[in-house]
Amino acid sequence: MNKKVNIEKRLTNSFFKVSIITAVVALVAVISLVVISNRYSYALTNFGFAQGDIGKTMFVFADIRSSLRAAIGYDDVDAIEAVVKQHEQNKVLFEQYFKDIEKTIVSEDGRKTYDEIAAELPEYWRLDEEIMAIGATTDREKCKEAQDLALGELAGIYNSIYDKLDSLLEVKVAEGNSLSTMLIIIGWIVAAIIVAGIVAAMLISARLGKKIAQGISSPLRKLGERLKTFSGGDL
């Protein structure tokens, strides 16, 4: 009876130990999966999509300057009206894209660059409107005045803002690459933990199974030997 209880206890403890190891490995895998999934979503939103938003902002900003140049360079009234309308539409798009960028600013460098751009924009829009008001006409003298203003004061602010948008894009690329590397490392660490847990569970199971098997087979072997002597007349 004592041996039976001992075997039952050993079997129960063995299964419990293996189950604990398996549960821990599974828990680590689930937690890691959730963490990696969340960080991937975070990276996709704040770095992947953000790069697209910055790219669209840079493209529209360049298009705003192009439409301004066209407005103060054309000598056809209908053409001027068309590019002025395009200019206003692009300006609305720029404001929308620029706000979208702010939602994905997650670093001090990114925030500093974004704030610098925001600080320069009011002056840019002021000059932009002034130049458009002067040069969106067929009057060549006013067009020349507007063009000189665009090539002088406006060009410097435009280049500064565009360069800062490019710097912000580079920040996003660098941050995204850094997070991507971190996720890869975490993935390998988690994989190593899971493999180590599986190997440990297998080794412990084999070791405990061997001990329990020996505990069962040894008495049975002795019983078999005794039955042989008993059948041979040894009472």
Short mmCIF file of C-alpha atoms in Angstrom, two decimals:
data_model
loop_
_atom_site.label_atom_id
_atom_site.label_comp_id
_atom_site.label_asym_id
_atom_site.label_seq_id
_atom_site.Cartn_x
_atom_site.Cartn_y
_atom_site.Cartn_z
CA MET A 1 0.00 0.00 0.00
CA ASN A 2 2.85 2.37 0.89
CA LYS A 3 4.57 1.62 -2.40
CA LYS A 4 1.31 2.24 -4.27
CA VAL A 5 0.85 5.57 -2.55
CA ASN A 6 4.49 6.41 -3.20
CA ILE A 7 4.15 5.63 -6.92
CA GLU A 8 0.92 7.62 -7.18
CA LYS A 9 2.54 10.56 -5.42
CA ARG A 10 5.60 10.40 -7.63
CA LEU A 11 3.46 10.20 -10.77
CA THR A 12 1.36 13.14 -9.62
CA ASN A 13 4.41 15.24 -8.77
CA SER A 14 6.03 14.37 -12.08
CA PHE A 15 3.02 15.37 -14.12
CA PHE A 16 2.67 18.52 -12.02
CA LYS A 17 6.29 19.56 -12.63
CA VAL A 18 6.04 18.95 -16.37
CA SER A 19 2.72 20.80 -16.49
CA ILE A 20 4.23 23.78 -14.65
CA ILE A 21 7.11 23.99 -17.11
CA THR A 22 4.75 23.69 -20.07
CA ALA A 23 2.44 26.34 -18.63
CA VAL A 24 5.33 28.73 -18.01
CA VAL A 25 6.61 28.28 -21.56
CA ALA A 26 3.11 28.80 -22.96
CA LEU A 27 2.63 31.89 -20.79
CA VAL A 28 5.94 33.35 -21.96
CA ALA A 29 4.96 32.66 -25.56
CA VAL A 30 1.53 34.30 -25.19
CA ILE A 31 2.86 37.38 -23.37
CA SER A 32 5.66 37.75 -25.91
CA LEU A 33 3.21 37.42 -28.78
CA VAL A 34 0.99 40.15 -27.31
CA VAL A 35 3.95 42.45 -26.63
CA ILE A 36 5.48 41.96 -30.07
CA SER A 37 2.10 42.41 -31.74
CA ASN A 38 1.47 45.66 -29.85
CA ARG A 39 4.95 46.98 -30.59
CA TYR A 40 4.57 46.05 -34.24
CA SER A 41 1.28 47.94 -34.41
CA TYR A 42 2.95 50.85 -32.62
CA ALA A 43 5.85 50.82 -35.10
CA LEU A 44 3.53 50.58 -38.08
CA THR A 45 1.45 53.54 -36.93
CA ASN A 46 4.15 55.85 -35.59
CA PHE A 47 6.95 55.05 -38.01
CA GLY A 48 5.65 53.23 -41.08
CA PHE A 49 2.46 55.22 -41.71
CA ALA A 50 4.15 58.36 -40.35
CA GLN A 51 6.79 58.18 -43.06
CA GLY A 52 4.01 58.12 -45.62
CA ASP A 53 2.35 61.15 -44.01
CA ILE A 54 5.61 63.10 -44.05
CA GLY A 55 6.23 62.10 -47.65
CA LYS A 56 2.76 63.31 -48.67
CA THR A 57 3.30 66.55 -46.76
CA MET A 58 6.61 67.18 -48.56
CA PHE A 59 5.04 66.43 -51.93
CA VAL A 60 2.08 68.77 -51.34
CA PHE A 61 4.37 71.48 -49.98
CA ALA A 62 6.44 71.31 -53.16
CA ASP A 63 3.25 71.42 -55.21
CA ILE A 64 2.14 74.57 -53.32
CA ARG A 65 5.30 76.35 -54.38
CA SER A 66 4.90 75.11 -57.96
CA SER A 67 1.33 76.40 -58.20
CA LEU A 68 2.42 79.74 -56.72
CA ARG A 69 5.16 80.04 -59.33
CA ALA A 70 2.68 79.17 -62.04
CA ALA A 71 0.16 81.74 -60.78
CA ILE A 72 2.68 84.57 -60.89
CA GLY A 73 4.18 83.40 -64.17
CA TYR A 74 1.18 82.69 -66.40
CA ASP A 75 -0.27 85.41 -68.62
CA ASP A 76 -3.62 83.70 -69.23
CA VAL A 77 -6.48 84.55 -66.85
CA ASP A 78 -8.09 81.09 -66.94
CA ALA A 79 -4.77 79.37 -66.33
CA ILE A 80 -4.06 81.69 -63.40
CA GLU A 81 -7.47 80.98 -61.85
CA ALA A 82 -6.91 77.23 -62.23
CA VAL A 83 -3.52 77.20 -60.49
CA VAL A 84 -4.75 79.56 -57.75
CA LYS A 85 -7.55 77.09 -57.01
CA GLN A 86 -5.05 74.22 -57.04
CA HIS A 87 -2.82 76.22 -54.70
CA GLU A 88 -5.63 76.65 -52.15
CA GLN A 89 -6.59 72.98 -52.32
CA ASN A 90 -3.00 71.91 -51.74
CA LYS A 91 -2.70 74.27 -48.82
CA VAL A 92 -5.72 72.61 -47.17
CA LEU A 93 -4.17 69.20 -47.78
CA PHE A 94 -0.87 70.35 -46.31
CA GLU A 95 -2.54 71.52 -43.11
CA GLN A 96 -4.33 68.19 -42.79
CA TYR A 97 -1.21 66.10 -43.42
CA PHE A 98 0.85 68.26 -41.07
CA LYS A 99 -1.66 67.66 -38.25
CA ASP A 100 -1.53 63.94 -38.96
CA ILE A 101 2.25 64.03 -38.51
CA GLU A 102 1.89 65.52 -35.03
CA LYS A 103 -0.15 62.51 -33.89
CA THR A 104 2.83 60.23 -34.50
CA ILE A 105 5.55 62.34 -32.87
CA VAL A 106 7.03 60.12 -30.14
CA SER A 107 10.58 61.39 -29.64
CA GLU A 108 12.20 64.58 -28.40
CA ASP A 109 14.09 65.08 -31.67
CA GLY A 110 10.91 64.65 -33.66
CA ARG A 111 8.98 67.05 -31.42
CA LYS A 112 11.73 69.68 -31.65
CA THR A 113 11.82 69.50 -35.45
CA TYR A 114 8.04 69.56 -35.72
CA ASP A 115 7.78 72.63 -33.48
CA GLU A 116 10.44 74.41 -35.52
CA ILE A 117 8.46 73.78 -38.69
CA ALA A 118 5.24 74.95 -37.03
CA ALA A 119 6.99 78.15 -35.93
CA GLU A 120 8.11 78.96 -39.49
CA LEU A 121 4.83 78.21 -41.25
CA PRO A 122 2.92 81.41 -40.29
CA GLU A 123 5.59 83.60 -41.90
CA TYR A 124 5.67 81.36 -44.95
CA TRP A 125 1.89 81.55 -45.40
CA ARG A 126 1.98 85.33 -44.93
CA LEU A 127 4.54 85.76 -47.69
CA ASP A 128 2.78 83.18 -49.83
CA GLU A 129 -0.51 85.12 -49.64
CA GLU A 130 1.23 88.44 -50.25
CA ILE A 131 3.02 87.12 -53.33
CA MET A 132 -0.17 85.54 -54.65
CA ALA A 133 -2.10 88.78 -54.13
CA ILE A 134 0.53 90.77 -56.02
CA GLY A 135 1.44 88.42 -58.84
CA ALA A 136 -1.69 86.40 -59.71
CA THR A 137 -2.42 88.76 -62.56
CA THR A 138 -1.55 89.42 -66.18
CA ASP A 139 0.21 92.65 -65.20
CA ARG A 140 3.86 91.85 -65.99
CA GLU A 141 5.28 94.46 -63.65
CA LYS A 142 3.39 93.05 -60.66
CA CYS A 143 4.32 89.54 -61.73
CA LYS A 144 7.98 90.56 -61.73
CA GLU A 145 7.62 92.08 -58.27
CA ALA A 146 5.99 88.90 -56.97
CA GLN A 147 8.64 86.71 -58.58
CA ASP A 148 11.45 88.70 -56.98
CA LEU A 149 9.75 88.35 -53.60
CA ALA A 150 9.29 84.61 -54.13
CA LEU A 151 12.92 84.10 -55.15
CA GLY A 152 14.16 86.24 -52.31
CA GLU A 153 12.33 86.04 -48.98
CA LEU A 154 10.04 83.08 -49.62
CA ALA A 155 12.68 80.73 -51.04
CA GLY A 156 14.76 80.78 -47.87
CA ILE A 157 11.81 79.90 -45.63
CA TYR A 158 10.64 77.23 -48.08
CA ASN A 159 14.05 75.54 -48.13
CA SER A 160 14.25 75.66 -44.32
CA ILE A 161 10.82 74.06 -43.87
CA TYR A 162 11.43 71.45 -46.55
CA ASP A 163 14.80 70.51 -45.07
CA LYS A 164 13.22 70.13 -41.63
CA LEU A 165 10.49 67.90 -43.07
CA ASP A 166 13.24 65.79 -44.62
CA SER A 167 15.03 65.66 -41.25
CA LEU A 168 11.80 64.59 -39.59
CA LEU A 169 11.48 61.80 -42.15
CA GLU A 170 15.03 60.66 -41.39
CA VAL A 171 14.22 60.63 -37.67
CA LYS A 172 11.21 58.41 -38.34
CA VAL A 173 13.28 56.05 -40.46
CA ALA A 174 15.99 55.80 -37.79
CA GLU A 175 13.46 55.25 -35.00
CA GLY A 176 11.60 52.65 -37.05
CA ASN A 177 14.80 50.76 -37.84
CA SER A 178 15.81 50.82 -34.17
CA LEU A 179 12.46 49.42 -33.05
CA SER A 180 12.55 46.81 -35.81
CA THR A 181 15.96 45.62 -34.61
CA MET A 182 14.70 45.47 -31.03
CA LEU A 183 11.67 43.38 -32.06
CA ILE A 184 13.92 40.96 -33.95
CA ILE A 185 16.14 40.54 -30.88
CA ILE A 186 13.13 40.01 -28.62
CA GLY A 187 11.79 37.44 -31.06
CA TRP A 188 15.03 35.45 -30.97
CA ILE A 189 15.20 35.65 -27.16
CA VAL A 190 11.62 34.41 -26.84
CA ALA A 191 12.30 31.61 -29.31
CA ALA A 192 15.36 30.58 -27.28
CA ILE A 193 13.32 30.60 -24.04
CA ILE A 194 10.60 28.46 -25.61
CA VAL A 195 13.11 25.96 -27.02
CA ALA A 196 14.92 25.81 -23.67
CA GLY A 197 11.61 25.23 -21.87
CA ILE A 198 10.67 22.42 -24.25
CA VAL A 199 14.06 20.78 -23.88
CA ALA A 200 13.87 21.10 -20.07
CA ALA A 201 10.38 19.58 -20.02
CA MET A 202 11.54 16.67 -22.17
CA LEU A 203 14.62 16.01 -20.02
CA ILE A 204 12.67 16.19 -16.76
CA SER A 205 9.93 13.95 -18.19
CA ALA A 206 12.49 11.39 -19.34
CA ARG A 207 14.31 11.46 -16.00
CA LEU A 208 11.17 11.18 -13.89
CA GLY A 209 9.72 8.55 -16.20
CA LYS A 210 12.85 6.46 -15.90
CA LYS A 211 12.81 6.65 -12.10
CA ILE A 212 9.13 5.76 -11.91
CA ALA A 213 9.58 2.92 -14.40
CA GLN A 214 12.45 1.56 -12.33
CA GLY A 215 10.31 1.84 -9.21
CA ILE A 216 7.60 -0.25 -10.88
CA SER A 217 9.74 -2.73 -12.81
CA SER A 218 12.11 -3.62 -9.97
CA PRO A 219 9.41 -5.10 -7.64
CA LEU A 220 7.79 -6.86 -10.60
CA ARG A 221 11.10 -8.38 -11.61
CA LYS A 222 11.69 -9.62 -8.06
CA LEU A 223 8.16 -10.98 -7.98
CA GLY A 224 8.77 -12.83 -11.25
CA GLU A 225 11.95 -14.34 -9.92
CA ARG A 226 10.18 -15.45 -6.74
CA LEU A 227 7.37 -17.03 -8.74
CA LYS A 228 9.94 -19.04 -10.66
CA THR A 229 11.49 -20.38 -7.48
CA PHE A 230 8.01 -21.00 -6.10
CA SER A 231 7.06 -23.03 -9.18
CA GLY A 232 10.30 -24.98 -8.72
CA GLY A 233 9.15 -26.14 -5.30
CA ASP A 234 10.69 -23.53 -3.06
CA LEU A 235 7.88 -22.93 -0.60
#
